[in-house]
mmCIF file of C-alpha atoms in Angstrom:
data_model
loop_
_atom_site.group_PDB
_atom_site.id
_atom_site.type_symbol
_atom_site.label_atom_id
_atom_site.label_comp_id
_atom_site.label_asym_id
_atom_site.label_seq_id
_atom_site.Cartn_x
_atom_site.Cartn_y
_atom_site.Cartn_z
ATOM 1 C CA MET R 768 -18.578 10.061 -58.784
ATOM 2 C CA ASP R 769 -16.748 13.032 -57.405
ATOM 3 C CA PRO R 770 -13.006 12.310 -57.682
ATOM 4 C CA THR R 771 -12.280 14.923 -55.013
ATOM 5 C CA PRO R 772 -11.189 13.170 -51.782
ATOM 6 C CA ASP R 773 -13.286 13.636 -48.700
ATOM 7 C CA ARG R 774 -11.949 16.606 -46.778
ATOM 8 C CA TYR R 775 -12.481 14.727 -43.514
ATOM 9 C CA SER R 776 -10.434 11.698 -44.565
ATOM 10 C CA TRP R 777 -6.944 11.359 -43.099
ATOM 11 C CA PRO R 778 -4.079 9.205 -44.226
ATOM 12 C CA ARG R 779 -3.681 5.985 -42.297
ATOM 13 C CA VAL R 780 -0.613 5.886 -40.095
ATOM 14 C CA GLY R 781 0.689 2.504 -38.901
ATOM 15 C CA LEU R 782 2.329 1.911 -35.552
ATOM 16 C CA ARG R 783 5.712 1.809 -37.243
ATOM 17 C CA HIS R 784 5.344 5.490 -38.090
ATOM 18 C CA ILE R 785 4.603 6.495 -34.478
ATOM 19 C CA PRO R 786 7.777 7.517 -32.629
ATOM 20 C CA ASP R 787 8.833 5.146 -29.867
ATOM 21 C CA ASP R 788 8.856 8.001 -27.354
ATOM 22 C CA VAL R 789 5.134 8.518 -27.932
ATOM 23 C CA ILE R 790 4.434 4.813 -27.439
ATOM 24 C CA PHE R 791 6.507 4.785 -24.239
ATOM 25 C CA TYR R 792 4.451 7.712 -22.962
ATOM 26 C CA ILE R 793 1.216 5.823 -23.690
ATOM 27 C CA LEU R 794 2.502 2.650 -22.013
ATOM 28 C CA ASP R 795 2.918 4.508 -18.711
ATOM 29 C CA PHE R 796 -0.880 4.866 -18.506
ATOM 30 C CA LEU R 797 -1.742 1.208 -19.212
ATOM 31 C CA GLN R 798 -2.575 -1.471 -16.658
ATOM 32 C CA SER R 799 -0.823 -4.834 -16.657
ATOM 33 C CA THR R 800 -3.678 -6.519 -18.548
ATOM 34 C CA SER R 801 -3.374 -4.044 -21.414
ATOM 35 C CA LEU R 802 0.405 -4.294 -21.378
ATOM 36 C CA ARG R 803 0.202 -8.076 -21.738
ATOM 37 C CA ALA R 804 -2.079 -7.628 -24.735
ATOM 38 C CA MET R 805 0.420 -5.205 -26.263
ATOM 39 C CA THR R 806 3.230 -7.762 -25.994
ATOM 40 C CA LEU R 807 1.137 -10.237 -27.984
ATOM 41 C CA ALA R 808 0.223 -7.798 -30.784
ATOM 42 C CA ASN R 809 3.450 -7.858 -32.792
ATOM 43 C CA ARG R 810 7.200 -8.033 -32.312
ATOM 44 C CA HIS R 811 7.669 -4.270 -32.354
ATOM 45 C CA LEU R 812 5.169 -3.656 -29.550
ATOM 46 C CA GLN R 813 6.495 -6.671 -27.688
ATOM 47 C CA ARG R 814 9.955 -5.110 -27.622
ATOM 48 C CA LEU R 815 8.581 -1.776 -26.373
ATOM 49 C CA ALA R 816 5.966 -3.029 -23.894
ATOM 50 C CA THR R 817 7.913 -5.853 -22.228
ATOM 51 C CA PRO R 818 10.039 -3.572 -19.981
ATOM 52 C CA ALA R 819 6.892 -1.768 -18.790
ATOM 53 C CA LEU R 820 5.085 -5.070 -18.163
ATOM 54 C CA TYR R 821 7.824 -6.470 -15.933
ATOM 55 C CA ARG R 822 8.833 -3.229 -14.230
ATOM 56 C CA ASN R 823 5.958 -3.332 -11.732
ATOM 57 C CA ILE R 824 4.404 -6.770 -11.294
ATOM 58 C CA THR R 825 1.207 -7.354 -9.317
ATOM 59 C CA LEU R 826 0.136 -10.972 -8.903
ATOM 60 C CA PRO R 827 -3.634 -11.590 -8.884
ATOM 61 C CA LYS R 828 -4.944 -12.486 -5.436
ATOM 62 C CA LYS R 829 -8.491 -13.396 -4.427
ATOM 63 C CA GLU R 830 -9.900 -14.449 -1.094
ATOM 64 C CA ASP R 831 -10.039 -18.218 -0.569
ATOM 65 C CA LYS R 832 -7.931 -18.712 -3.706
ATOM 66 C CA GLN R 833 -4.595 -19.500 -2.109
ATOM 67 C CA PHE R 834 -3.640 -22.210 -4.609
ATOM 68 C CA GLU R 835 -4.301 -19.956 -7.614
ATOM 69 C CA HIS R 836 -2.246 -17.243 -5.914
ATOM 70 C CA GLN R 837 0.712 -19.590 -5.475
ATOM 71 C CA GLU R 838 0.308 -20.887 -9.018
ATOM 72 C CA SER R 839 0.563 -17.359 -10.452
ATOM 73 C CA ALA R 840 3.803 -16.809 -8.540
ATOM 74 C CA ALA R 841 5.186 -20.153 -9.751
ATOM 75 C CA ARG R 842 4.435 -19.241 -13.378
ATOM 76 C CA LEU R 843 6.183 -15.905 -12.909
ATOM 77 C CA LEU R 844 9.271 -17.697 -11.591
ATOM 78 C CA ARG R 845 9.168 -20.050 -14.553
ATOM 79 C CA THR R 846 9.065 -17.121 -16.981
ATOM 80 C CA LEU R 847 12.006 -15.409 -15.275
ATOM 81 C CA LEU R 848 13.942 -18.691 -15.289
ATOM 82 C CA ARG R 849 13.409 -19.226 -19.003
ATOM 83 C CA HIS R 850 14.062 -15.568 -19.874
ATOM 84 C CA PRO R 851 16.894 -14.332 -17.598
ATOM 85 C CA SER R 852 17.010 -10.980 -19.394
ATOM 86 C CA LEU R 853 13.678 -10.071 -17.802
ATOM 87 C CA THR R 854 14.992 -10.277 -14.233
ATOM 88 C CA VAL R 855 16.867 -6.970 -14.434
ATOM 89 C CA LEU R 856 13.628 -5.200 -15.440
ATOM 90 C CA VAL R 857 11.742 -6.049 -12.233
ATOM 91 C CA ARG R 858 11.599 -3.154 -9.775
ATOM 92 C CA SER R 859 8.516 -3.979 -7.693
ATOM 93 C CA LEU R 860 6.554 -7.142 -6.945
ATOM 94 C CA GLU R 861 3.152 -6.926 -5.241
ATOM 95 C CA ASN R 862 0.960 -9.648 -3.699
ATOM 96 C CA ALA R 863 3.671 -12.290 -3.585
ATOM 97 C CA PRO R 864 2.675 -15.398 -1.566
ATOM 98 C CA PRO R 865 4.808 -16.238 1.486
ATOM 99 C CA ILE R 866 5.322 -19.835 0.365
ATOM 100 C CA ILE R 867 5.144 -21.825 -2.867
ATOM 101 C CA PRO R 868 4.935 -25.623 -2.423
ATOM 102 C CA ARG R 869 7.782 -27.443 -4.135
ATOM 103 C CA GLN R 870 5.347 -29.900 -5.704
ATOM 104 C CA LEU R 871 3.652 -26.984 -7.436
ATOM 105 C CA LEU R 872 6.987 -25.572 -8.602
ATOM 106 C CA SER R 873 7.959 -28.944 -10.089
ATOM 107 C CA ARG R 874 4.652 -29.294 -11.909
ATOM 108 C CA ILE R 875 4.730 -25.778 -13.350
ATOM 109 C CA SER R 876 8.341 -26.256 -14.418
ATOM 110 C CA SER R 877 7.466 -29.382 -16.405
ATOM 111 C CA GLU R 878 4.632 -27.691 -18.285
ATOM 112 C CA HIS R 879 5.070 -26.170 -21.718
ATOM 113 C CA THR R 880 4.186 -22.499 -21.974
ATOM 114 C CA ASP R 881 0.773 -21.899 -23.473
ATOM 115 C CA PRO R 882 0.471 -18.960 -25.922
ATOM 116 C CA SER R 883 -2.424 -17.614 -23.834
ATOM 117 C CA ASP R 884 -0.307 -17.587 -20.655
ATOM 118 C CA SER R 885 -0.271 -14.012 -19.381
ATOM 119 C CA GLN R 886 3.345 -14.384 -18.296
ATOM 120 C CA ALA R 887 4.527 -15.597 -21.677
ATOM 121 C CA VAL R 888 6.906 -13.484 -23.719
ATOM 122 C CA SER R 889 8.025 -15.547 -26.683
ATOM 123 C CA PRO R 890 6.924 -19.184 -26.462
ATOM 124 C CA GLU R 891 8.865 -20.222 -29.521
ATOM 125 C CA THR R 892 12.149 -19.604 -27.690
ATOM 126 C CA ILE R 893 11.462 -22.059 -24.852
ATOM 127 C CA SER R 894 13.960 -24.870 -24.560
ATOM 128 C CA SER R 895 12.960 -28.362 -23.498
ATOM 129 C CA ARG R 896 16.112 -28.553 -21.383
ATOM 130 C CA ASP R 897 15.319 -25.703 -18.997
ATOM 131 C CA PRO R 898 16.639 -26.251 -15.460
ATOM 132 C CA PRO R 899 14.054 -27.527 -12.965
ATOM 133 C CA LEU R 900 12.287 -24.720 -11.138
ATOM 134 C CA GLY R 901 11.666 -26.613 -7.918
ATOM 135 C CA SER R 902 15.368 -26.930 -7.135
ATOM 136 C CA ASN R 903 16.284 -23.236 -7.306
ATOM 137 C CA PRO R 904 13.277 -20.881 -6.869
ATOM 138 C CA ALA R 905 15.313 -18.454 -4.748
ATOM 139 C CA ASP R 906 18.156 -18.378 -7.276
ATOM 140 C CA VAL R 907 15.748 -17.050 -9.899
ATOM 141 C CA MET R 908 14.859 -14.062 -7.730
ATOM 142 C CA LYS R 909 18.485 -13.404 -6.840
ATOM 143 C CA SER R 910 18.925 -12.225 -10.412
ATOM 144 C CA CYS R 911 16.379 -9.437 -9.806
ATOM 145 C CA VAL R 912 19.124 -7.085 -8.666
ATOM 146 C CA ASN R 913 17.014 -3.974 -9.390
ATOM 147 C CA LEU R 914 14.120 -5.053 -7.163
ATOM 148 C CA ARG R 915 13.355 -2.212 -4.761
ATOM 149 C CA SER R 916 9.813 -2.904 -3.505
ATOM 150 C CA LEU R 917 8.249 -6.181 -2.347
ATOM 151 C CA THR R 918 4.843 -6.887 -0.826
ATOM 152 C CA VAL R 919 4.176 -10.367 0.562
ATOM 153 C CA ALA R 920 0.558 -11.171 1.400
ATOM 154 C CA GLY R 921 -1.099 -14.381 2.503
ATOM 155 C CA GLU R 922 -1.238 -17.051 5.162
ATOM 156 C CA VAL R 923 1.326 -19.584 6.340
ATOM 157 C CA PRO R 924 -0.515 -22.836 7.110
ATOM 158 C CA PHE R 925 0.523 -24.746 10.203
ATOM 159 C CA LEU R 926 1.729 -27.763 8.211
ATOM 160 C CA SER R 927 3.871 -25.607 5.914
ATOM 161 C CA THR R 928 6.142 -24.101 8.555
ATOM 162 C CA LEU R 929 9.111 -26.142 7.345
ATOM 163 C CA GLU R 930 8.802 -24.439 3.964
ATOM 164 C CA THR R 931 8.504 -20.933 5.384
ATOM 165 C CA GLY R 932 10.512 -18.559 3.266
ATOM 166 C CA ASN R 933 11.508 -21.201 0.717
ATOM 167 C CA TRP R 934 11.443 -18.970 -2.356
ATOM 168 C CA LEU R 935 11.740 -15.760 -0.332
ATOM 169 C CA SER R 936 15.171 -16.794 0.904
ATOM 170 C CA PHE R 937 16.588 -14.650 -1.893
ATOM 171 C CA LEU R 938 16.099 -11.760 0.525
ATOM 172 C CA LEU R 939 19.030 -13.161 2.505
ATOM 173 C CA ASP R 940 21.338 -12.348 -0.404
ATOM 174 C CA PRO R 941 23.288 -9.075 0.096
ATOM 175 C CA SER R 942 23.003 -8.301 -3.637
ATOM 176 C CA ILE R 943 19.284 -7.559 -3.126
ATOM 177 C CA ASN R 944 18.814 -4.041 -1.742
ATOM 178 C CA LEU R 945 15.165 -3.377 -0.989
ATOM 179 C CA LYS R 946 13.826 0.029 -0.028
ATOM 180 C CA ASP R 947 10.188 -0.974 0.642
ATOM 181 C CA LEU R 948 9.207 -4.256 2.318
ATOM 182 C CA LYS R 949 5.616 -5.043 3.286
ATOM 183 C CA LEU R 950 5.054 -8.383 4.990
ATOM 184 C CA LEU R 951 1.276 -8.715 5.305
ATOM 185 C CA VAL R 952 1.562 -12.342 6.397
ATOM 186 C CA TYR R 953 -0.599 -14.103 8.965
ATOM 187 C CA PRO R 954 0.832 -17.450 10.141
ATOM 188 C CA LYS R 955 -1.587 -19.916 11.682
ATOM 189 C CA GLY R 956 -0.535 -21.131 15.104
ATOM 190 C CA GLY R 957 2.208 -20.189 17.540
ATOM 191 C CA ILE R 958 4.807 -22.460 15.932
ATOM 192 C CA ALA R 959 4.213 -20.962 12.511
ATOM 193 C CA MET R 960 4.431 -17.426 13.933
ATOM 194 C CA ALA R 961 7.700 -18.187 15.739
ATOM 195 C CA ALA R 962 9.216 -19.694 12.584
ATOM 196 C CA TRP R 963 8.082 -16.745 10.486
ATOM 197 C CA ASN R 964 9.433 -14.206 12.996
ATOM 198 C CA GLN R 965 12.822 -15.916 12.987
ATOM 199 C CA PHE R 966 12.908 -15.802 9.192
ATOM 200 C CA VAL R 967 12.007 -12.096 9.205
ATOM 201 C CA ALA R 968 14.773 -11.452 11.724
ATOM 202 C CA GLN R 969 17.246 -12.999 9.275
ATOM 203 C CA ILE R 970 15.903 -10.767 6.494
ATOM 204 C CA LEU R 971 16.327 -7.613 8.574
ATOM 205 C CA GLU R 972 19.886 -8.623 9.368
ATOM 206 C CA VAL R 973 20.678 -8.403 5.633
ATOM 207 C CA GLN R 974 18.307 -5.748 4.242
ATOM 208 C CA LEU R 975 19.921 -2.732 5.888
ATOM 209 C CA SER R 976 18.820 -0.241 3.215
ATOM 210 C CA LEU R 977 15.105 -0.442 4.046
ATOM 211 C CA GLU R 978 13.262 2.858 4.212
ATOM 212 C CA TYR R 979 9.710 1.462 4.496
ATOM 213 C CA LEU R 980 8.890 -1.584 6.641
ATOM 214 C CA ASP R 981 5.361 -2.881 7.214
ATOM 215 C CA TYR R 982 5.169 -6.037 9.299
ATOM 216 C CA SER R 983 2.568 -7.577 11.607
ATOM 217 C CA PHE R 984 4.733 -8.434 14.583
ATOM 218 C CA ASP R 985 3.515 -10.871 17.209
ATOM 219 C CA ASN R 986 3.874 -9.136 20.554
ATOM 220 C CA LYS R 987 3.066 -12.324 22.487
ATOM 221 C CA ASN R 988 6.094 -14.251 21.254
ATOM 222 C CA PRO R 989 8.875 -11.700 20.674
ATOM 223 C CA VAL R 990 11.987 -13.069 18.997
ATOM 224 C CA PHE R 991 13.904 -9.820 18.509
ATOM 225 C CA ALA R 992 16.753 -8.971 20.832
ATOM 226 C CA GLY R 993 17.587 -5.357 21.597
ATOM 227 C CA GLU R 994 21.065 -5.580 20.143
ATOM 228 C CA GLN R 995 19.580 -6.880 16.885
ATOM 229 C CA ILE R 996 17.078 -4.085 16.575
ATOM 230 C CA GLU R 997 19.754 -1.428 16.888
ATOM 231 C CA ARG R 998 21.461 -2.785 13.771
ATOM 232 C CA TRP R 999 18.339 -3.104 11.671
ATOM 233 C CA ALA R 1000 17.333 -0.652 8.980
ATOM 234 C CA SER R 1001 19.222 2.431 10.039
ATOM 235 C CA LYS R 1002 17.611 4.260 7.088
ATOM 236 C CA LEU R 1003 14.084 3.325 8.136
ATOM 237 C CA ARG R 1004 11.702 6.277 7.887
ATOM 238 C CA ILE R 1005 8.253 4.675 7.411
ATOM 239 C CA LEU R 1006 6.990 2.013 9.817
ATOM 240 C CA GLY R 1007 3.694 0.165 9.498
ATOM 241 C CA GLY R 1008 2.010 -2.692 11.290
ATOM 242 C CA SER R 1009 -0.978 -4.058 13.146
ATOM 243 C CA GLN R 1010 0.622 -5.087 16.454
ATOM 244 C CA VAL R 1011 1.639 -2.820 19.306
ATOM 245 C CA GLY R 1012 4.645 -5.045 20.027
ATOM 246 C CA GLY R 1013 6.135 -4.364 16.609
ATOM 247 C CA PHE R 1014 6.013 -0.614 17.074
ATOM 248 C CA GLU R 1015 7.467 -0.900 20.561
ATOM 249 C CA ALA R 1016 10.354 -2.966 19.190
ATOM 250 C CA LEU R 1017 11.325 -0.662 16.348
ATOM 251 C CA LEU R 1018 10.559 2.607 18.128
ATOM 252 C CA SER R 1019 12.675 1.715 21.135
ATOM 253 C CA ASN R 1020 15.922 2.819 19.534
ATOM 254 C CA LYS R 1021 17.527 6.014 18.291
ATOM 255 C CA ARG R 1022 16.207 5.902 14.717
ATOM 256 C CA SER R 1023 13.894 8.696 13.619
ATOM 257 C CA ILE R 1024 10.598 7.386 12.243
ATOM 258 C CA GLU R 1025 8.837 10.036 10.156
ATOM 259 C CA THR R 1026 5.685 8.151 9.099
ATOM 260 C CA MET R 1027 3.560 5.559 10.912
ATOM 261 C CA VAL R 1028 1.000 3.374 9.122
ATOM 262 C CA VAL R 1029 -1.228 1.839 11.801
ATOM 263 C CA ARG R 1030 -3.793 -0.894 11.093
ATOM 264 C CA SER R 1031 -6.317 -2.478 13.473
ATOM 265 C CA ILE R 1032 -4.731 -1.040 16.634
ATOM 266 C CA PRO R 1033 -7.161 0.788 18.953
ATOM 267 C CA MET R 1034 -6.367 4.475 18.900
ATOM 268 C CA MET R 1035 -6.383 4.551 22.700
ATOM 269 C CA ASP R 1036 -3.237 2.373 22.646
ATOM 270 C CA ILE R 1037 -1.201 4.785 20.513
ATOM 271 C CA PRO R 1038 -0.696 7.542 23.137
ATOM 272 C CA HIS R 1039 0.335 4.843 25.632
ATOM 273 C CA LEU R 1040 2.642 3.320 23.025
ATOM 274 C CA LEU R 1041 4.404 6.601 22.306
ATOM 275 C CA GLY R 1042 4.317 7.940 25.839
ATOM 276 C CA SER R 1043 7.575 6.196 26.766
ATOM 277 C CA GLN R 1044 9.160 6.996 23.380
ATOM 278 C CA LEU R 1045 9.062 10.796 23.424
ATOM 279 C CA LYS R 1046 12.073 11.150 21.118
ATOM 280 C CA SER R 1047 10.457 8.872 18.534
ATOM 281 C CA ALA R 1048 7.124 10.665 18.858
ATOM 282 C CA ASN R 1049 8.771 14.018 18.250
ATOM 283 C CA THR R 1050 10.075 12.850 14.865
ATOM 284 C CA ILE R 1051 6.737 11.556 13.525
ATOM 285 C CA ARG R 1052 5.433 13.848 10.799
ATOM 286 C CA GLU R 1053 2.711 11.716 9.216
ATOM 287 C CA LEU R 1054 0.177 9.226 10.571
ATOM 288 C CA VAL R 1055 -1.957 6.953 8.395
ATOM 289 C CA TYR R 1056 -4.559 5.176 10.507
ATOM 290 C CA HIS R 1057 -6.892 2.264 9.664
ATOM 291 C CA GLY R 1058 -8.839 1.783 12.878
ATOM 292 C CA PRO R 1059 -10.585 -1.420 13.939
ATOM 293 C CA GLU R 1060 -14.358 -1.571 13.750
ATOM 294 C CA LYS R 1061 -16.176 0.459 16.402
ATOM 295 C CA ASP R 1062 -12.946 2.189 17.454
ATOM 296 C CA SER R 1063 -13.108 5.936 18.033
ATOM 297 C CA ILE R 1064 -10.339 8.533 18.157
ATOM 298 C CA ASP R 1065 -9.654 11.124 20.805
ATOM 299 C CA PHE R 1066 -7.909 13.572 18.490
ATOM 300 C CA GLY R 1067 -6.970 15.901 21.329
ATOM 301 C CA GLU R 1068 -4.967 13.196 23.108
ATOM 302 C CA LEU R 1069 -3.528 11.950 19.821
ATOM 303 C CA PHE R 1070 -2.249 15.363 18.706
ATOM 304 C CA ALA R 1071 -0.824 16.047 22.151
ATOM 305 C CA THR R 1072 1.167 12.798 21.924
ATOM 306 C CA MET R 1073 2.594 13.683 18.486
ATOM 307 C CA PRO R 1074 3.470 17.383 18.814
ATOM 308 C CA CYS R 1075 5.270 17.571 15.445
ATOM 309 C CA LEU R 1076 2.575 15.824 13.391
ATOM 310 C CA SER R 1077 2.017 17.571 10.050
ATOM 311 C CA SER R 1078 -0.279 15.106 8.256
ATOM 312 C CA PHE R 1079 -3.106 12.824 9.378
ATOM 313 C CA ARG R 1080 -5.032 10.520 7.055
ATOM 314 C CA GLY R 1081 -7.309 7.834 8.346
ATOM 315 C CA GLU R 1082 -10.650 6.285 9.174
ATOM 316 C CA THR R 1083 -12.468 6.177 12.497
ATOM 317 C CA TRP R 1084 -15.795 5.625 14.194
ATOM 318 C CA LEU R 1085 -17.643 8.354 16.063
ATOM 319 C CA SER R 1086 -20.232 7.945 18.801
ATOM 320 C CA VAL R 1087 -20.882 11.665 19.255
ATOM 321 C CA PRO R 1088 -23.251 13.578 16.983
ATOM 322 C CA LEU R 1089 -21.360 14.300 13.795
ATOM 323 C CA GLU R 1090 -22.183 17.993 13.704
ATOM 324 C CA ASP R 1091 -20.908 18.369 17.277
ATOM 325 C CA PHE R 1092 -17.672 16.667 16.302
ATOM 326 C CA PHE R 1093 -16.892 19.140 13.525
ATOM 327 C CA LEU R 1094 -18.186 22.185 15.386
ATOM 328 C CA LYS R 1095 -16.802 21.525 18.875
ATOM 329 C CA ASP R 1096 -14.496 18.521 19.269
ATOM 330 C CA LEU R 1097 -12.266 19.039 16.247
ATOM 331 C CA PRO R 1098 -11.507 22.754 16.830
ATOM 332 C CA TRP R 1099 -10.516 21.934 20.399
ATOM 333 C CA ALA R 1100 -8.266 19.070 19.216
ATOM 334 C CA PHE R 1101 -6.527 21.331 16.670
ATOM 335 C CA THR R 1102 -5.248 23.513 19.529
ATOM 336 C CA SER R 1103 -2.851 20.623 20.318
ATOM 337 C CA ALA R 1104 -1.620 20.354 16.701
ATOM 338 C CA PRO R 1105 0.350 23.539 16.027
ATOM 339 C CA HIS R 1106 2.224 22.046 13.031
ATOM 340 C CA LEU R 1107 -0.640 20.157 11.343
ATOM 341 C CA GLU R 1108 -0.786 20.935 7.605
ATOM 342 C CA GLU R 1109 -3.014 18.173 6.161
ATOM 343 C CA PHE R 1110 -6.099 16.462 7.591
ATOM 344 C CA ASP R 1111 -8.007 13.714 5.720
ATOM 345 C CA LEU R 1112 -10.690 11.790 7.593
ATOM 346 C CA ARG R 1113 -13.272 9.126 6.819
ATOM 347 C CA VAL R 1114 -16.025 8.743 9.393
ATOM 348 C CA ASN R 1115 -18.279 5.826 10.311
ATOM 349 C CA TYR R 1116 -21.099 6.719 12.689
ATOM 350 C CA ARG R 1117 -21.919 4.684 15.813
ATOM 351 C CA PRO R 1118 -24.854 5.840 17.991
ATOM 352 C CA PRO R 1119 -24.139 6.143 21.746
ATOM 353 C CA MET R 1120 -24.553 2.813 23.547
ATOM 354 C CA TYR R 1121 -26.382 4.341 26.516
ATOM 355 C CA SER R 1122 -29.245 5.795 24.447
ATOM 356 C CA PRO R 1123 -32.428 3.811 23.847
ATOM 357 C CA PRO R 1124 -32.933 3.025 20.139
ATOM 358 C CA ILE R 1125 -35.827 5.455 19.889
ATOM 359 C CA LEU R 1126 -33.609 8.305 21.167
ATOM 360 C CA GLN R 1127 -30.546 7.506 19.096
ATOM 361 C CA PRO R 1128 -29.752 10.233 16.561
ATOM 362 C CA LYS R 1129 -30.186 9.275 12.967
ATOM 363 C CA ALA R 1130 -26.950 8.493 11.136
ATOM 364 C CA VAL R 1131 -26.130 11.202 8.639
ATOM 365 C CA GLU R 1132 -25.786 10.016 5.071
ATOM 366 C CA THR R 1133 -22.229 10.259 3.811
ATOM 367 C CA ASP R 1134 -23.091 10.015 0.117
ATOM 368 C CA MET R 1135 -24.342 13.602 -0.163
ATOM 369 C CA LYS R 1136 -21.571 14.411 -2.593
ATOM 370 C CA SER R 1137 -23.439 12.341 -5.179
ATOM 371 C CA ARG R 1138 -26.302 14.849 -4.874
ATOM 372 C CA GLY R 1139 -24.034 17.882 -4.944
ATOM 373 C CA GLU R 1140 -24.455 18.683 -1.253
ATOM 374 C CA GLU R 1141 -21.763 19.309 1.330
ATOM 375 C CA TRP R 1142 -21.348 17.076 4.336
ATOM 376 C CA PRO R 1143 -20.887 18.499 6.848
ATOM 377 C CA ARG R 1144 -22.539 21.707 5.716
ATOM 378 C CA ASN R 1145 -20.925 25.157 5.752
ATOM 379 C CA GLN R 1146 -17.472 23.715 5.151
ATOM 380 C CA ALA R 1147 -15.903 27.062 4.275
ATOM 381 C CA ALA R 1148 -16.991 28.497 7.637
ATOM 382 C CA LEU R 1149 -15.644 25.456 9.469
ATOM 383 C CA LEU R 1150 -12.284 25.731 7.720
ATOM 384 C CA LYS R 1151 -11.994 29.387 8.633
ATOM 385 C CA ARG R 1152 -12.506 28.435 12.254
ATOM 386 C CA TYR R 1153 -9.988 25.579 12.044
ATOM 387 C CA SER R 1154 -7.295 27.802 10.539
ATOM 388 C CA THR R 1155 -7.720 30.213 13.446
ATOM 389 C CA VAL R 1156 -6.685 27.587 16.022
ATOM 390 C CA CYS R 1157 -4.352 25.685 13.651
ATOM 391 C CA PRO R 1158 -2.514 28.334 11.599
ATOM 392 C CA ASP R 1159 -0.392 25.875 9.577
ATOM 393 C CA LEU R 1160 -3.380 23.931 8.222
ATOM 394 C CA ARG R 1161 -3.234 23.980 4.415
ATOM 395 C CA VAL R 1162 -5.167 20.957 3.077
ATOM 396 C CA PHE R 1163 -8.414 19.516 4.461
ATOM 397 C CA THR R 1164 -10.511 16.639 3.120
ATOM 398 C CA PHE R 1165 -13.988 16.132 4.564
ATOM 399 C CA PRO R 1166 -15.704 12.721 4.834
ATOM 400 C CA ASP R 1167 -17.785 13.496 1.732
ATOM 401 C CA GLY R 1168 -14.561 13.531 -0.320
ATOM 402 C CA ARG R 1169 -14.406 17.283 -0.853
ATOM 403 C CA ARG R 1170 -10.862 18.519 -0.764
ATOM 404 C CA TRP R 1171 -10.024 22.108 0.179
ATOM 405 C CA ALA R 1172 -6.727 23.941 -0.145
ATOM 406 C CA ARG R 1173 -5.714 27.131 1.590
ATOM 407 C CA MET R 1174 -4.149 29.894 -0.472
ATOM 408 C CA GLN R 1175 -2.796 32.523 1.880
ATOM 409 C CA ASP R 1176 -5.896 33.276 3.995
ATOM 410 C CA THR R 1177 -8.501 31.948 1.560
ATOM 411 C CA TRP R 1178 -9.844 28.387 1.413
ATOM 412 C CA MET R 1179 -10.601 27.129 -2.090
ATOM 413 C CA PHE R 1180 -12.491 24.003 -3.097
ATOM 414 C CA GLN R 1181 -9.891 21.890 -4.882
ATOM 415 C CA ASP R 1182 -11.374 18.564 -5.884
ATOM 416 C CA CYS R 1183 -14.112 16.061 -5.191
ATOM 417 C CA PHE R 1184 -12.874 12.521 -5.317
ATOM 418 C CA ASN R 1185 -13.406 9.170 -3.695
ATOM 419 C CA LYS R 1186 -10.350 7.162 -2.646
ATOM 420 C CA ASP R 1187 -10.497 3.387 -2.743
ATOM 421 C CA GLU R 1188 -8.118 2.966 0.192
ATOM 422 C CA VAL R 1189 -6.603 5.211 2.772
ATOM 423 C CA GLY R 1190 -2.803 4.924 2.569
ATOM 424 C CA LEU R 1191 0.666 6.226 1.494
ATOM 425 C CA CYS R 1192 0.277 7.985 -1.966
#
C-alpha cells in the first residue's frame, strides 16, 4: 500500500474551527426552516443561529386553516413568555392572526414543550411554574421593544368581535414604535368591521412613528374624524389599501405620501380619487397596483393625474390587441409622464366584448421567455421609441419578465426573471 496520502484529500475542519463571522454570513441566506434546524444541531450553532431565527418571524398560514394559524401564534407567545431574552431580538413579525382565542392560549400554556416544536429553544430550561399565557398575551409582546414591522392577516369572525385586538393590544403601548404596519384583516359583518375600525383608530393614536401603513378601510362605515386623521402618522410616506375610503381619509390632509400600494380598486377610480387631492397627487413618486380581475388601465389618464410619478409597477387586463398597446397606446401615455423612470407591467389579455368569438384575436402567449423569444417582439426598438417621448425612462420590464436598463442613450438587456408577487422590494 502506498503510504503517500492522496493529493486530493483535505484535512477535516469542524464547525468549531470556522470563524463565527463566516457562520453569521451564511445564516443571512437561510430560511426559517433551516435556521430552526441549526438551533437543534448543537449548543454552539444554537447560540449563533437563535438571533437570526427570531429576528424576522413569519408564521405559517394556509387557506382554510385558521385554527392552525392561531395555534402557531400561541406557541410563539409561549416561547417568548418562557424565554424573555428572545423578545428583544424580534424586529419583524409576518402573518400574525388578528385574534387568538383565550381558550387556545390557556391550552397551549399548559402544554409541555416538545423537542420537535419548531419554536423551541432549550426545552430543558422550561419551568413548571411559568405564568399562564392566557392572562397576559399582550404583556408578552410589550417586551418586543425592537419590533419595527408587523403584518396582521386573517379574518375576524362575527362571534369573536368582543375579543378583537386581544393580544394585539400591545400596540397601544407607547414603548412599541412601529415603522411598518400592514393590517390585511377582513372582519365578517358590519359590527365586526366597526369594532375593528375603532381598535385601529386607537392604534393610530399611539403609533405616531409609522412610515408604511397598509389597511383595508371600510368606506361605508367611516369611524375616523378629521381632527384624528391630522394627528396620525405624521411620518407616513407609504400608504396601501383596497378601499377608496381609506385613501380619501389619509390623503385628505397635509402629509406627503410618496408611495401608494393599491389592491383591488378599479383603476378608473384612482384619477377621481386624486382629482380633489392635487397636493397629495403631486407628491406621489411610486405606484404599485394590483388590479381586480377584468380591470383595465387607461395609462394616459393615470399619468396625467400623477404628474410627478417616477415608478409604476403593477398588473392589469387589456382588451385591446397587445401589439397595438405597446406600439400605439403606451407611447401616447408616456407623453403625460415626463418624470417616469421605471415601468414594470404584467398583462392579462381580455378579448373585446363586442366581437363575436370567431373574430376575437387570439391571446398571445406570455411564456415565450421559456423558449428564448421576446414578447412583445422588437423590444429594443420599442424602448428607443419610449425614451424619445419619456426622456427620464431608465428601467423597463416587459410582461415576459425581460428587464432592460438604459445607459446614457443605449438600452441594455439586464436580466430575465419571474417575480412571484408584484410589490414593494
